[in-house]
Coordinates of C-alpha atoms in Angstrom, one line a residue:
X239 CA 49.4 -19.1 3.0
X240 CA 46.1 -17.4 2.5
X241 CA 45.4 -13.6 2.8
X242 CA 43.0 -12.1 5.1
X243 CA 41.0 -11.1 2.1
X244 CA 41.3 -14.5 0.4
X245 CA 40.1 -15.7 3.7
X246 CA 37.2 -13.6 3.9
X247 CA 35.8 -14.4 0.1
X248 CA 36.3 -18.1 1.2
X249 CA 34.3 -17.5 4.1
X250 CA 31.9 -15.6 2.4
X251 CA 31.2 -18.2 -0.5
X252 CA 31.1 -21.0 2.4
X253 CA 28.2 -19.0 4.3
X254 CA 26.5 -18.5 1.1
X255 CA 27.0 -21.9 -0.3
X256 CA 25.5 -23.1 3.0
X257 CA 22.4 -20.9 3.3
X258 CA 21.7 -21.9 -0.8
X259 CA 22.1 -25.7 0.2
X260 CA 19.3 -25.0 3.1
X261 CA 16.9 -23.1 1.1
X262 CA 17.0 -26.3 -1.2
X263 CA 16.0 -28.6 1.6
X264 CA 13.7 -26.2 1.8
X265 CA 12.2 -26.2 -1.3
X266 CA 12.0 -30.0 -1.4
X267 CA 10.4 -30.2 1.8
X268 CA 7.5 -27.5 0.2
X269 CA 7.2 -29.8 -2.8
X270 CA 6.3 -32.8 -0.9
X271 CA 3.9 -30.8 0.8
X272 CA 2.2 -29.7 -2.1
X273 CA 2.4 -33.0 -3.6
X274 CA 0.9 -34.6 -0.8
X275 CA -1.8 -32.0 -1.7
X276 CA -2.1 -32.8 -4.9
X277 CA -2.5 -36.8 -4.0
X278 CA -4.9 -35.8 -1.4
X279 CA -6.9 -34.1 -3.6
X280 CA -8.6 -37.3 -4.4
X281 CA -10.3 -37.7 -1.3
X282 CA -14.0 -37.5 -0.8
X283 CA -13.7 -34.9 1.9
X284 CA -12.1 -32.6 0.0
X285 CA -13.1 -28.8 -0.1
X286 CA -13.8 -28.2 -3.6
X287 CA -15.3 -24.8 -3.2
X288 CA -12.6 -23.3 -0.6
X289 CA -11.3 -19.6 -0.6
X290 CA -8.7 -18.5 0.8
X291 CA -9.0 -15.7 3.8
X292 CA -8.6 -12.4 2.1
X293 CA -6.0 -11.7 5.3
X294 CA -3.6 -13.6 3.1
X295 CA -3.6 -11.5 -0.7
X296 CA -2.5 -8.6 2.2
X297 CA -0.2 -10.7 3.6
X298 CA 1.6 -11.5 -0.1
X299 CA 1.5 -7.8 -0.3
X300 CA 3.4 -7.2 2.8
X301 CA 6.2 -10.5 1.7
X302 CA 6.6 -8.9 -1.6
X303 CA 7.4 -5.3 0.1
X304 CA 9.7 -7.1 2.6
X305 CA 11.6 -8.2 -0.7
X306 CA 12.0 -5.1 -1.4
X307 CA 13.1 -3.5 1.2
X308 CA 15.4 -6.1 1.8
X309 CA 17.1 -5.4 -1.0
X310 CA 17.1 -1.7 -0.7
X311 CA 19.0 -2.3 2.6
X312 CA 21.6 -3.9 0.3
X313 CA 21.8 -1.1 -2.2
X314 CA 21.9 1.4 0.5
X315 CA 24.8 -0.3 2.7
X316 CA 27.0 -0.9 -0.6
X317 CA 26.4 3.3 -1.1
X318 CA 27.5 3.6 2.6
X319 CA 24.3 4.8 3.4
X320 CA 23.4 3.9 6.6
X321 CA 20.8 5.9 7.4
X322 CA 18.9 4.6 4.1
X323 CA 19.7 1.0 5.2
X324 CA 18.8 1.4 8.6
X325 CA 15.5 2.9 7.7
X326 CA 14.9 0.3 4.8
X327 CA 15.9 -2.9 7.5
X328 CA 13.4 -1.3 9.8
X329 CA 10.5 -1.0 7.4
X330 CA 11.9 -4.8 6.4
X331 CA 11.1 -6.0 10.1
X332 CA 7.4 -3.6 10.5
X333 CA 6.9 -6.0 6.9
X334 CA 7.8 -8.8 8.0
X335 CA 6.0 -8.7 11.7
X336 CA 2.5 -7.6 9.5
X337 CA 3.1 -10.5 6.7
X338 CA 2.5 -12.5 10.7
X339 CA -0.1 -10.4 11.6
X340 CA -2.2 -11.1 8.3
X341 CA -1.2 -14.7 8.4
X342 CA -3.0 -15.1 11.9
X343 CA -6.0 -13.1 10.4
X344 CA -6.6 -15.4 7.8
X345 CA -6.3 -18.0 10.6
X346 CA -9.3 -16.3 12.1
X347 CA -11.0 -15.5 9.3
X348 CA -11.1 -19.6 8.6
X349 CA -12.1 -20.1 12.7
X350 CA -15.0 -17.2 11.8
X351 CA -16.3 -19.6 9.2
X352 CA -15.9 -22.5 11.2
X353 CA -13.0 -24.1 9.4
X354 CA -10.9 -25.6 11.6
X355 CA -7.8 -28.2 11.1
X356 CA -9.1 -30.9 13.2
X357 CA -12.3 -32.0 14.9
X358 CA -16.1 -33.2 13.9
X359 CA -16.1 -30.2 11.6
X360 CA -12.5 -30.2 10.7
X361 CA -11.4 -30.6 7.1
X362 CA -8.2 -32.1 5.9
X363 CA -8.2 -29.0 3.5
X364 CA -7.9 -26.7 6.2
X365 CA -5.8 -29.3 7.7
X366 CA -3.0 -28.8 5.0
X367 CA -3.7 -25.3 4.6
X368 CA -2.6 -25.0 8.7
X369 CA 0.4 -26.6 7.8
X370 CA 2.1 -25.1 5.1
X371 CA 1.2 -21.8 6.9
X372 CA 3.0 -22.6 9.9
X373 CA 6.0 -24.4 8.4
X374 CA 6.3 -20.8 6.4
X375 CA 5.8 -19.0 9.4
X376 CA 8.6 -20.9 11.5
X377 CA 10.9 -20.4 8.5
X378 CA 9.7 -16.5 8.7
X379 CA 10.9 -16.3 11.9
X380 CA 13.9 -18.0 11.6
X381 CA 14.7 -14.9 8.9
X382 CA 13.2 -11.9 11.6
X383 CA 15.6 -13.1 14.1
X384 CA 18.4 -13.1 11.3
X385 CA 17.0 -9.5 10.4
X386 CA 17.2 -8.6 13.9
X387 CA 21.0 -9.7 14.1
X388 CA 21.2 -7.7 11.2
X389 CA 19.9 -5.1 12.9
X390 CA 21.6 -5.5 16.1
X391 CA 25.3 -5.9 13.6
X392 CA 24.0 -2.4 12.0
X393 CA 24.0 -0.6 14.4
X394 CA 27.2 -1.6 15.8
X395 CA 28.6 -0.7 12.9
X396 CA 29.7 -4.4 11.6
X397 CA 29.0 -3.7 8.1
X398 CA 29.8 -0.9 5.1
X399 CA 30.5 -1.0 1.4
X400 CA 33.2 -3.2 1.3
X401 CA 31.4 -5.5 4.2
X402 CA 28.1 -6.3 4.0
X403 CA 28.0 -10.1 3.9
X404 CA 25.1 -10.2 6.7
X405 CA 22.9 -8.1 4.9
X406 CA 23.8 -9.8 1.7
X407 CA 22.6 -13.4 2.8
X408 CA 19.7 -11.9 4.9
X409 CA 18.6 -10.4 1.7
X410 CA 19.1 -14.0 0.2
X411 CA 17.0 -15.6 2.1
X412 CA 14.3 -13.2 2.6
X413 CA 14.0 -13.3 -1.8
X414 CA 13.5 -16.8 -0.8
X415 CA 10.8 -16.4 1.4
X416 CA 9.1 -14.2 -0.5
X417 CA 9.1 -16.9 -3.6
X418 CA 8.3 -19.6 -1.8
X419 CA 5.2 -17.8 0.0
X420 CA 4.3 -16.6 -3.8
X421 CA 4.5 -20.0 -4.7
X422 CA 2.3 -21.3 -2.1
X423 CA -0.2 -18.2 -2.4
X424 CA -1.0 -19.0 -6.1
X425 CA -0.8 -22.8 -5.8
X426 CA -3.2 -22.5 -2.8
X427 CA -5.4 -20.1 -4.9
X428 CA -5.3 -22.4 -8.1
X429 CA -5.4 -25.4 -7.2
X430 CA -8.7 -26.6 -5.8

């Protein structure tokens, strides 16, 4: 017969188990992206001379900070400081809703220069570039709706020192969205 506690570090290594075996998926669905790139870098209508919009280095800015925060929130719940972690979450969502903001910058910072996706004057660099943004971007907002349930679970009081597992796994998987936006960042900005 199983403990309440046992039950709860089972549960806990299931939820964690589960959100490391989707951030895999993940990860190979962003390497066949970029290798698609890379193949498609062959093409005769490829943009050798493209930069990216400067919306997106203050966009990596704003990821990296959401990291950051994230993982403040941790530290601070695990001291039972709520009012740390509830002002650390906060400044993790107002990250996280600019690291958006940029994104759609750059966006119109590429429709300024008249780099668009599709069309007579579209480019399948641009074309790529479109999509691993937005494939990033629903996968960011999958995690701002988790911080907002962590939010929400704050502030009802669901989680202290000795239970934090929503914080813990939104802290996960905010480290990986943060790494896998660094990753694309530098191979967009490298590879050309």
């Amino acid at each position: 017969m199983m403990t309440n506690e046992e039950y709860k570090l089972r549960s806990a290594r299931s939820y964690k188990l589960l959100l490391i075996f989707a951030m895999i998926s993940m990860t190979m669905m962003f390497a066949g992206l970029t290798s698609a790139l890379v193949v498609s870098k062959s093409r005769p209508d490829w943009m050798k001379d493209f930069q990216l919009p400067s919306s997106f280095f203050f966009s990596l800015a704003a990821i990296i900070l959401c990291s950051i925060t994230m993982h403040l929130a941790k530290k601070a719940i695990q001291k039972d400081n709520r009012k740390a972690t509830s002002y650390f979450l906060g400044a993790t969502l107002a990250l996280g809703l600019t690291f958006v903001f940029f994104q759609f910058q750059g966006f119109t910072q590429l429709f300024q220069n008249h780099m668009y996706p599709v069309g007579g004057s579209g480019s399948i660099t641009i074309s790529f570039l479109y999509v691993l943004v937005y494939v990033h971007l629903a996968h960011l907002s999958g995690g701002i709706i988790s911080l907002l349930i962590i939010i929400y679970n704050h502030f009802k009081q669901k989680y202290n020192s000795s239970q934090f597992l929503g914080i813990e796994l939104g802290a996960m998987y905010w480290h990986f969205l943060d790494f896998l936006w660094i990753y694309l960042f530098l191979f967009l900005y490298f590879f050309k």
